[in-house]
PDB file of C-alpha atoms and ligand atoms in Angstrom:
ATOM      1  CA  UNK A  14      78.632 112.604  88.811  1.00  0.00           C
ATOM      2  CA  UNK A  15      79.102 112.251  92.154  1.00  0.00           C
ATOM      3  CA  UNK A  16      75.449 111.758  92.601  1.00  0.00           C
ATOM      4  CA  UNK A  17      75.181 109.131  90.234  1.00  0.00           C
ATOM      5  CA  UNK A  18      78.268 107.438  91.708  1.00  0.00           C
ATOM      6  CA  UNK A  19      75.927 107.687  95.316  1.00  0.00           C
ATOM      7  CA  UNK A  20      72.823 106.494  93.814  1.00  0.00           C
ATOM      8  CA  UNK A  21      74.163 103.244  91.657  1.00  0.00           C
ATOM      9  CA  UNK A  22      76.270 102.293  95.024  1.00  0.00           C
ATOM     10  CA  UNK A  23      72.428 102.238  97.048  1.00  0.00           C
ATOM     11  CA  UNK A  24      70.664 100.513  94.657  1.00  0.00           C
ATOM     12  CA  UNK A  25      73.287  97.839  94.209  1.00  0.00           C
ATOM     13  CA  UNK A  26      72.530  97.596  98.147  1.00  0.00           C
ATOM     14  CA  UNK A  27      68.617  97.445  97.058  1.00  0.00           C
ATOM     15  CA  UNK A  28      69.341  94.673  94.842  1.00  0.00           C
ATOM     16  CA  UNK A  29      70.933  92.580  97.379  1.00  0.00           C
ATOM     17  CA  UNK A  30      68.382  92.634  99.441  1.00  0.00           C
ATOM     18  CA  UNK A  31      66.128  91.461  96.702  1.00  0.00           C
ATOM     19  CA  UNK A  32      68.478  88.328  95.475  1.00  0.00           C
ATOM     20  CA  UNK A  33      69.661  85.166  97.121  1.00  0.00           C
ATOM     21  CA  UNK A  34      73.302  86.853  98.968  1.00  0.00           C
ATOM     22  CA  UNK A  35      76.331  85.654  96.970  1.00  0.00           C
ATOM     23  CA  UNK A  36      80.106  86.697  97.587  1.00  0.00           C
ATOM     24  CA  UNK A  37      80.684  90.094  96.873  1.00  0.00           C
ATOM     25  CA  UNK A  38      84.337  89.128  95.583  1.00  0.00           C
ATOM     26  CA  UNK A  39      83.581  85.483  94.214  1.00  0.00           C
ATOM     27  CA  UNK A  40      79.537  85.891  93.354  1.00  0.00           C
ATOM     28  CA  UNK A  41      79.607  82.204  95.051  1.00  0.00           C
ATOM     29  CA  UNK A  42      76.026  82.020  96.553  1.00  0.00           C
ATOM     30  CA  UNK A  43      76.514  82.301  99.801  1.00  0.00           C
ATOM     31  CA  UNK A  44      73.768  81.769 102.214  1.00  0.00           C
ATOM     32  CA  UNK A  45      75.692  82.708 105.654  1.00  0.00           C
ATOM     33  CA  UNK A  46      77.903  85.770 104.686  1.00  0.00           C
ATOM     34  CA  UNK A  47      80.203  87.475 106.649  1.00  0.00           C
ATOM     35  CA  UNK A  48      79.063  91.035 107.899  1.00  0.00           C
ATOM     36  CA  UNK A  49      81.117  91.938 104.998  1.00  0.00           C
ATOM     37  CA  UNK A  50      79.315  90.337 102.118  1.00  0.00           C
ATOM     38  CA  UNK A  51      82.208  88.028 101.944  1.00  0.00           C
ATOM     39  CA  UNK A  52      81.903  84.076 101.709  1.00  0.00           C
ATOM     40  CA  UNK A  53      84.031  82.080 104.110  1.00  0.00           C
ATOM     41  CA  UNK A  54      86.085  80.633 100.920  1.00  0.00           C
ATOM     42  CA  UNK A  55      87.178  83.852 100.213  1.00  0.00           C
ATOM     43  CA  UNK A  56      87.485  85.298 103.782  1.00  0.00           C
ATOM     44  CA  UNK A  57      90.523  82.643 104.260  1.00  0.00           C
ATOM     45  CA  UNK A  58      92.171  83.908 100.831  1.00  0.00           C
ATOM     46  CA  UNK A  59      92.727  87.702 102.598  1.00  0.00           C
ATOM     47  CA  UNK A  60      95.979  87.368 103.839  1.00  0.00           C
ATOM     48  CA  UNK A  61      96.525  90.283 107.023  1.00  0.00           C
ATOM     49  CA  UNK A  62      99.552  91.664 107.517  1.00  0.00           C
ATOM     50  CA  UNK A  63     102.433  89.684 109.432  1.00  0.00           C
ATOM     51  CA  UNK A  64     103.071  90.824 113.090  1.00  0.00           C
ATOM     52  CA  UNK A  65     106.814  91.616 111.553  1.00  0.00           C
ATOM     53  CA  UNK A  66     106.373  94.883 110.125  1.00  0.00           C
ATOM     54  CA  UNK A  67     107.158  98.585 110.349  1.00  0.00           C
ATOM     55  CA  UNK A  68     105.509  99.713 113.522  1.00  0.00           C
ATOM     56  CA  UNK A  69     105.201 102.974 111.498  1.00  0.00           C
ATOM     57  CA  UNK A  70     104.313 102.100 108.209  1.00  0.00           C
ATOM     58  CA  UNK A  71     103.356  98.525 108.507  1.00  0.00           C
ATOM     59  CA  UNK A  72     106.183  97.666 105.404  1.00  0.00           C
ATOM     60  CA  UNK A  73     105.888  93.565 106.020  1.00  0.00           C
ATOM     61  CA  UNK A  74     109.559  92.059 106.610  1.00  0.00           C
ATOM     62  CA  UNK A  75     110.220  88.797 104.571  1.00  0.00           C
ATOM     63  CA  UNK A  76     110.756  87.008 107.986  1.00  0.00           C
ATOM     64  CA  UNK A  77     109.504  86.805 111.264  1.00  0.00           C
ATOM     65  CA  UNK A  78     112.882  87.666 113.006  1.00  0.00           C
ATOM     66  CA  UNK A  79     113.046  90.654 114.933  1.00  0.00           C
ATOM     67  CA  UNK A  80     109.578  91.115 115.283  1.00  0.00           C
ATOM     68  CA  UNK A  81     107.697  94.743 114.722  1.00  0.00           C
ATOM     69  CA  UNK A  82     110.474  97.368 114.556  1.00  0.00           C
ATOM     70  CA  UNK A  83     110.907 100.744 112.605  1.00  0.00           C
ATOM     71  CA  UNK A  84     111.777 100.512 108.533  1.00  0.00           C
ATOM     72  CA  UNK A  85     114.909 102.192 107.331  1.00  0.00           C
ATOM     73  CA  UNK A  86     112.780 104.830 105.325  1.00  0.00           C
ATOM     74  CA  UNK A  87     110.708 105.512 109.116  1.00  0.00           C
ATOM     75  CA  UNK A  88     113.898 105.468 111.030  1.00  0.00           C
ATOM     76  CA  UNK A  89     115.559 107.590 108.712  1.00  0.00           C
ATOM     77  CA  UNK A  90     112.894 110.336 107.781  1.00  0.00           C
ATOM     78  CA  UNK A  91     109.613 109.561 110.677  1.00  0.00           C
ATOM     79  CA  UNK A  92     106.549 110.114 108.945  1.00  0.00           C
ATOM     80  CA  UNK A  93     103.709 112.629 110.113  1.00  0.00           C
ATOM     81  CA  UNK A  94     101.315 109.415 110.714  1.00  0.00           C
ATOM     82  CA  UNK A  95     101.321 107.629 113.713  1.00  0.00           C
ATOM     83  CA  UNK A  96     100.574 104.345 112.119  1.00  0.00           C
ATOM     84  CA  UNK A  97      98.617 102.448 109.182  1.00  0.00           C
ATOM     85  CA  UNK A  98      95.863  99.909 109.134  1.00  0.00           C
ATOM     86  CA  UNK A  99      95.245  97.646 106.434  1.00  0.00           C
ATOM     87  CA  UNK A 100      92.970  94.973 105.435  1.00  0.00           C
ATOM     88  CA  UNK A 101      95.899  93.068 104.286  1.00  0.00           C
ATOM     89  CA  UNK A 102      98.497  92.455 102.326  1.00  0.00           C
ATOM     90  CA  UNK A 103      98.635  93.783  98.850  1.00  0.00           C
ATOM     91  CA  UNK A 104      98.499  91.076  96.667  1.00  0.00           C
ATOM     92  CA  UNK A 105      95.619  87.895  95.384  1.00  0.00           C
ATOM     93  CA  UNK A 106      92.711  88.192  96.067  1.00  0.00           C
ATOM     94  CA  UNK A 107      92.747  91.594  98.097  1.00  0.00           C
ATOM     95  CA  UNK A 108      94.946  93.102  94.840  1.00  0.00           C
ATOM     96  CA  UNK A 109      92.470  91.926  92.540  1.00  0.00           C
ATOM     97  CA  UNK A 110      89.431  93.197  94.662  1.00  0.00           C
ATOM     98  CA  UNK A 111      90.777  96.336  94.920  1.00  0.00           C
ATOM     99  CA  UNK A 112      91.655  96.674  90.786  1.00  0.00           C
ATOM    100  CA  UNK A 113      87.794  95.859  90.334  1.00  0.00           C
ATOM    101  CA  UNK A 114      87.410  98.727  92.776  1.00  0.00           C
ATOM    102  CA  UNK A 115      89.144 101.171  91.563  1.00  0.00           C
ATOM    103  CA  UNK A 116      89.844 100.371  87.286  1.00  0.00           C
ATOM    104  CA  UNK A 117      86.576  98.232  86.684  1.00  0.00           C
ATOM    105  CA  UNK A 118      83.621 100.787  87.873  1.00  0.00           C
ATOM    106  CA  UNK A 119      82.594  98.090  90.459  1.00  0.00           C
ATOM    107  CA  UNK A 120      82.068 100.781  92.993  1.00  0.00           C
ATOM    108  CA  UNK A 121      79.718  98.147  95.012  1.00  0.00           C
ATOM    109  CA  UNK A 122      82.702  97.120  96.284  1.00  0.00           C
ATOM    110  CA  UNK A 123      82.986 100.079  98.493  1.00  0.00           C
ATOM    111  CA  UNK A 124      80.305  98.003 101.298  1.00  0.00           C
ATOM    112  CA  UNK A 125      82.637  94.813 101.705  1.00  0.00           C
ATOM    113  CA  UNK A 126      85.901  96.562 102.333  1.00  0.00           C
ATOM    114  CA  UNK A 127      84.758  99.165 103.760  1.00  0.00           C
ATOM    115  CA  UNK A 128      83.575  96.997 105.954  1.00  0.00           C
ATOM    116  CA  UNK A 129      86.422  94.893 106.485  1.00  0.00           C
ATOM    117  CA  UNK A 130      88.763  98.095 106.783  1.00  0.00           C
ATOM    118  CA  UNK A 131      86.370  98.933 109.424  1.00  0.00           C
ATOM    119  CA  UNK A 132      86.687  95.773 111.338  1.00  0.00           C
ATOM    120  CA  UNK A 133      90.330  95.706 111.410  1.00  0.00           C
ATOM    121  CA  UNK A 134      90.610  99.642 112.632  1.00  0.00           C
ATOM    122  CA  UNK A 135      88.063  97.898 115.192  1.00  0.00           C
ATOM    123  CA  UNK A 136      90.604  95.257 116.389  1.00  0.00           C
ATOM    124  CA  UNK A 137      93.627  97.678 115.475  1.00  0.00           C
ATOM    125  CA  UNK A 138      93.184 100.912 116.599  1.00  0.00           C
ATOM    126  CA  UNK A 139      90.946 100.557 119.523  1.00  0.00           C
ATOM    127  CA  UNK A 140      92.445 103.518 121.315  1.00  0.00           C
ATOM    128  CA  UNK A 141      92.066 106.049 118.361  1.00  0.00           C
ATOM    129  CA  UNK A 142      88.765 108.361 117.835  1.00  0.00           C
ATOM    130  CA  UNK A 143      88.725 110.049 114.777  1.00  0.00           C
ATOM    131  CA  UNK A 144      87.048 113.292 114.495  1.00  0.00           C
ATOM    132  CA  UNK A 145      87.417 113.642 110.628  1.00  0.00           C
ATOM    133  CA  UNK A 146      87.943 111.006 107.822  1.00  0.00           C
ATOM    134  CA  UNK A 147      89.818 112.255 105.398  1.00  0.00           C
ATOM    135  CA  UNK A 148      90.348 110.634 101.721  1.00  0.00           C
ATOM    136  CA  UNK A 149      93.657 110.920  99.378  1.00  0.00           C
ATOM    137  CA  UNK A 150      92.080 113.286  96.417  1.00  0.00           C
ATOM    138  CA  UNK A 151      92.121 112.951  92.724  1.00  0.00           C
ATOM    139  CA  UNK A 152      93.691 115.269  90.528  1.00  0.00           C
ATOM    140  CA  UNK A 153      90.437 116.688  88.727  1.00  0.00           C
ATOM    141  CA  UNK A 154      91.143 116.041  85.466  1.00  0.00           C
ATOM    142  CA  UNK A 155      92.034 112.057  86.925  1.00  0.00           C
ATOM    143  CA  UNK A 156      88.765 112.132  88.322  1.00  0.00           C
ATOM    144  CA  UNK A 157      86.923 112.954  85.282  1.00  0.00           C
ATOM    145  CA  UNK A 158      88.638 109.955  83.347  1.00  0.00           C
ATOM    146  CA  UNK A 159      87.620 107.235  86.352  1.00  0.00           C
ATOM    147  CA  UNK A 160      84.164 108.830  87.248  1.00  0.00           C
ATOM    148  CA  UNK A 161      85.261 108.606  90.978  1.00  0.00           C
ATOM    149  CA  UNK A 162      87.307 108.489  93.764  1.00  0.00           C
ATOM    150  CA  UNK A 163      87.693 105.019  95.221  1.00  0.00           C
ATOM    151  CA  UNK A 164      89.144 106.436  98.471  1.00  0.00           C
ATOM    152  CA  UNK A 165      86.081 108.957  98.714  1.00  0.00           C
ATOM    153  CA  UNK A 166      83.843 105.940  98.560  1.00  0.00           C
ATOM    154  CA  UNK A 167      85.797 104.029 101.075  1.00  0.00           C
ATOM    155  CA  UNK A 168      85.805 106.813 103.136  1.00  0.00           C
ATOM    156  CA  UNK A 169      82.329 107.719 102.897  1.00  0.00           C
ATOM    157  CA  UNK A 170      81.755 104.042 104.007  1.00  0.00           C
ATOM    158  CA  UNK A 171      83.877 104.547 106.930  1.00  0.00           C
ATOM    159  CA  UNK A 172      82.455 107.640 107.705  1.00  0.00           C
ATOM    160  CA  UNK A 173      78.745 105.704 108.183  1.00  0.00           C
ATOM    161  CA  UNK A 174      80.400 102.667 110.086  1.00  0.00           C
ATOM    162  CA  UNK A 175      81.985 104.605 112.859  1.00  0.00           C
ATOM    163  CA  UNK A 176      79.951 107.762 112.729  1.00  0.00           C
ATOM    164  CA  UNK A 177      82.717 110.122 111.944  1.00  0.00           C
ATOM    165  CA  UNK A 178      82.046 113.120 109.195  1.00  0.00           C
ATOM    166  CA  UNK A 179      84.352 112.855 106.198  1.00  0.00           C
ATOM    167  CA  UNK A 180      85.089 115.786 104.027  1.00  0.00           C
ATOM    168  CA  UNK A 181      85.875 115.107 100.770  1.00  0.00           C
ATOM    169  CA  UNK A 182      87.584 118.825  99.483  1.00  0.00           C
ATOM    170  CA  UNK A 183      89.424 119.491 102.579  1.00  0.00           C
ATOM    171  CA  UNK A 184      92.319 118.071 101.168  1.00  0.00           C
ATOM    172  CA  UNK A 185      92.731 118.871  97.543  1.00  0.00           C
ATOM    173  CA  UNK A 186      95.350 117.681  94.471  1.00  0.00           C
ATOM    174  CA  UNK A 187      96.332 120.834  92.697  1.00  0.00           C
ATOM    175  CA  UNK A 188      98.729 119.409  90.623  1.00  0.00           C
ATOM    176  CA  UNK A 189      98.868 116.261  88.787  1.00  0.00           C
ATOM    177  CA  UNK A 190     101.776 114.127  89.125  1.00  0.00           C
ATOM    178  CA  UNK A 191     103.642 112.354  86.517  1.00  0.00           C
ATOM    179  CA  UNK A 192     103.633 108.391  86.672  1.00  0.00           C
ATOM    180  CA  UNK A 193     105.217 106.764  89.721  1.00  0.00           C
ATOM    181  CA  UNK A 194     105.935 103.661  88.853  1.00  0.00           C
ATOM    182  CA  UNK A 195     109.373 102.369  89.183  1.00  0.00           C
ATOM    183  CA  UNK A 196     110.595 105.649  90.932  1.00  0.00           C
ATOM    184  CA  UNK A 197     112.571 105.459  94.268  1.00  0.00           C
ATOM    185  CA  UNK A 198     110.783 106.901  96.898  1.00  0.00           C
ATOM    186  CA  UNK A 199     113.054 110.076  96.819  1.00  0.00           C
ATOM    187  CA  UNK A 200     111.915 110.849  93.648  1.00  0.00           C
ATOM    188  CA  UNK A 201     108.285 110.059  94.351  1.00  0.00           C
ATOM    189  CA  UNK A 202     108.377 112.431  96.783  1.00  0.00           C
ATOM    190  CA  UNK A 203     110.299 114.854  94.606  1.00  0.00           C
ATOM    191  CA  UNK A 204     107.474 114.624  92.757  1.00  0.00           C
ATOM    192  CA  UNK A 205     104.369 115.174  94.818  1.00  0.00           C
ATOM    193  CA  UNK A 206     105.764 118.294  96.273  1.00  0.00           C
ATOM    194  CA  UNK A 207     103.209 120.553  95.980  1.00  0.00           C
ATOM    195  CA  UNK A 208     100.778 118.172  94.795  1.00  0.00           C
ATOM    196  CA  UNK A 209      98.420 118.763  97.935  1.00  0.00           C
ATOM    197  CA  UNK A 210      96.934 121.569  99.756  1.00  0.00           C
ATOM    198  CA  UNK A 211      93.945 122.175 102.683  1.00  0.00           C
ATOM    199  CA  UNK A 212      91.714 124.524 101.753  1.00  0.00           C
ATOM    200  CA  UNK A 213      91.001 125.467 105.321  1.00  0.00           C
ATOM    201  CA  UNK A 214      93.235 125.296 108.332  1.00  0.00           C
ATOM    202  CA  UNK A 215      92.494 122.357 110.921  1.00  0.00           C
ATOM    203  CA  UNK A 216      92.819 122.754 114.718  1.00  0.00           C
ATOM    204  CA  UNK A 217      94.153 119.824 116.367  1.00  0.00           C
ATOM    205  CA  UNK A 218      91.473 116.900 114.603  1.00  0.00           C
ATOM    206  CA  UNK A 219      92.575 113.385 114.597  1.00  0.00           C
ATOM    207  CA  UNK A 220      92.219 112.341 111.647  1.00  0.00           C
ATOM    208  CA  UNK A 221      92.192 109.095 109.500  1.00  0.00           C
ATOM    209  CA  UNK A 222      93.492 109.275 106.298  1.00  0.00           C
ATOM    210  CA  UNK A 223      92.070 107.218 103.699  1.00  0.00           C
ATOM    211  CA  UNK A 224      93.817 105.294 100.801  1.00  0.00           C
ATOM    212  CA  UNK A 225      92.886 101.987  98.524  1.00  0.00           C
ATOM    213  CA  UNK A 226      96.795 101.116  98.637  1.00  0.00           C
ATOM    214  CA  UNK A 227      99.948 101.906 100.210  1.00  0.00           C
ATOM    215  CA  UNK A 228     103.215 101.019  98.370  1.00  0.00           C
ATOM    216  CA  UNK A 229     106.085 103.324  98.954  1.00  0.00           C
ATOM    217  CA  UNK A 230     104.052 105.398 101.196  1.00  0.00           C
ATOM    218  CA  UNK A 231     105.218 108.372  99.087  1.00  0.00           C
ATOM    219  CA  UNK A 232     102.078 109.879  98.626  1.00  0.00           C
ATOM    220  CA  UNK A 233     100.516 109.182 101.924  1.00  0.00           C
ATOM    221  CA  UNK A 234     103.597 110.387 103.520  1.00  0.00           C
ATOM    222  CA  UNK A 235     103.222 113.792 100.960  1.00  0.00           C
ATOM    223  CA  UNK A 236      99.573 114.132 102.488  1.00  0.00           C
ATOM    224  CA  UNK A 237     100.391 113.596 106.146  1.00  0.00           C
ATOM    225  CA  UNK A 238     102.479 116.603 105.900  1.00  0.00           C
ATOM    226  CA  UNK A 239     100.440 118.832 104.885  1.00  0.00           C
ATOM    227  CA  UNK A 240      97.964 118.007 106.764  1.00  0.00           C
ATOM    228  CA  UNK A 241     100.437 118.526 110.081  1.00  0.00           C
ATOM    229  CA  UNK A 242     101.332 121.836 108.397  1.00  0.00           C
ATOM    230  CA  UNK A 243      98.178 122.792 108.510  1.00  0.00           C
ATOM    231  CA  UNK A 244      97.230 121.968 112.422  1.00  0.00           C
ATOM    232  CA  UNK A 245      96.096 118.601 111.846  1.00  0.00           C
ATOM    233  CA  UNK A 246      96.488 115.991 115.344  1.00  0.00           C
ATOM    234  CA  UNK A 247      97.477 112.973 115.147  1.00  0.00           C
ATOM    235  CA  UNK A 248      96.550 111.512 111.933  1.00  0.00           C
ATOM    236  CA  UNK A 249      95.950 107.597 111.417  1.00  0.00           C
ATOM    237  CA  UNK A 250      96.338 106.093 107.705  1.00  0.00           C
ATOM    238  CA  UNK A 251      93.564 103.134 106.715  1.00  0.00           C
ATOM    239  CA  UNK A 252      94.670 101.312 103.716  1.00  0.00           C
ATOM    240  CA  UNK A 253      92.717  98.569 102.013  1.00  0.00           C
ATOM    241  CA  UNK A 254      96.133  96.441 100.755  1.00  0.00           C
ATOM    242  CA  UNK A 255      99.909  97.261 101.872  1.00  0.00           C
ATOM    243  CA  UNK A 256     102.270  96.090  99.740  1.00  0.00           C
ATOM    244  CA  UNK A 257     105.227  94.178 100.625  1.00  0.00           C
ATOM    245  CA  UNK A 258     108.597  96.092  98.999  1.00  0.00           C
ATOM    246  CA  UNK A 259     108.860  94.004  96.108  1.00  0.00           C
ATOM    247  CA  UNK A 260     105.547  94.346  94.278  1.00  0.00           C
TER     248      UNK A 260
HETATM  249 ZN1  LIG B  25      83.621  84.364  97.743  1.00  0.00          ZN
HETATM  250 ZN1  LIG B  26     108.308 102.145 108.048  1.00  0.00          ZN
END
């Protein structure tokens, strides 16, 4: 499967090479793309985060007061990531990109934000090297009802951009975890405990940790543990959409 999954994302890349370029997102023709397959229409619709937000988790506040300053939640209970990067925030076009993604088998999708992921940990995180790309795993049995991991894909992207091997069992979901939605993030977490495990120790590796979204942070948070538990360094999260509290 994971083959096939491979193979269908290159020859969607033959294809374009073969047509006129449209829009990845919009299918506009689009003669002057960005690097990211993206028309310029639809390049002004992705909204990046505001510069008031969690300088931990990169929650967005409703107002520009204040400026960047630690969340309740971060302030409260600091989590074992040093920061997030996102394309932007959760919600039009982004949100919809990312359901095609991930719920409509348009894996293709995988080249323009990955690619736009990568240019904002380009602008973002200047100062941070990965040595291992890590993506949030599937349950199995999840992963044989979608066909594939959208954050593998994303990662494996990421992994080509900056040059930076990704291993996609280190981390592994050994337990599935009952629906989220609607939960407080104390019960989330309730939840994932135990959800996660490495199957071999790390030793010191900074590490970015890939996700499509981030809404409480619950399960990023759950990961981020154990990957400090088990001798990760300091470990960056990339997120394709953060969402704002209410969504
Ligand atoms: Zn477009
Ligand atoms: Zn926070």
């Amino acid at each position: 499967m994971a083959l096939l999954t491979y193979l269908k994302s290159e020859l969607s890349g033959l294809f374009d090479l073969l047509l006129p370029p449209t829009c990845a997102f919009c299918r506009a023709e689009a003669p002057t793309p960005s690097p990211a397959g993206i028309c310029p229409n639809c390049l002004t619709q992705l909204l990046p985060l505001p510069a008031a937000r969690c300088s931990r988790c990169a929650l967005p506040y409703p107002t520009e007061a204040g400026g960047p300053h630690l969340c309740e939640t971060c302030l409260r209970r600091p989590p074992d990531f040093s920061g997030v990067v996102a394309v932007g925030v959760y919600q039009d076009l982004l949100r919809e990109s990312i359901h095609r993604f991930k719920y409509e088998q348009s894996i293709h999708l995988d080249h323009p934000l990955g690619t736009l992921l990568a240019q904002r940990l380009a602008i973002e995180a200047t100062d941070f090297r990965p040595e291992l790309i890590l993506p949030v795993p599937l349950h199995p049995r999840r992963l044989r009802e979608r066909g594939y991991n959208q954050s593998l894909l994303l990662a494996r992207r990421l992994g080509k951009e900056l040059r930076v091997p990704t291993e996609p069992r280190r981390l592994r979901r050994i337990r599935p975890t009952p629906p989220q939605q609607g939960l407080p993030l104390a019960a989330r977490q309730r939840n994932l405990r135990g959800a996660f495990t490495l199957s071999a120790p790390l030793r010191g590796e900074k590490i970015l940790l890939i996700d499509d979204v981030m809404t409480t942070g619950a399960t990023l948070r759950e990961c981020a543990q154990v990957l400090k538990a088990g001798g990760a360094g300091e470990i960056l999260i990339a997120v394709l959409g953060r969402a704002a509290r209410h969504h």
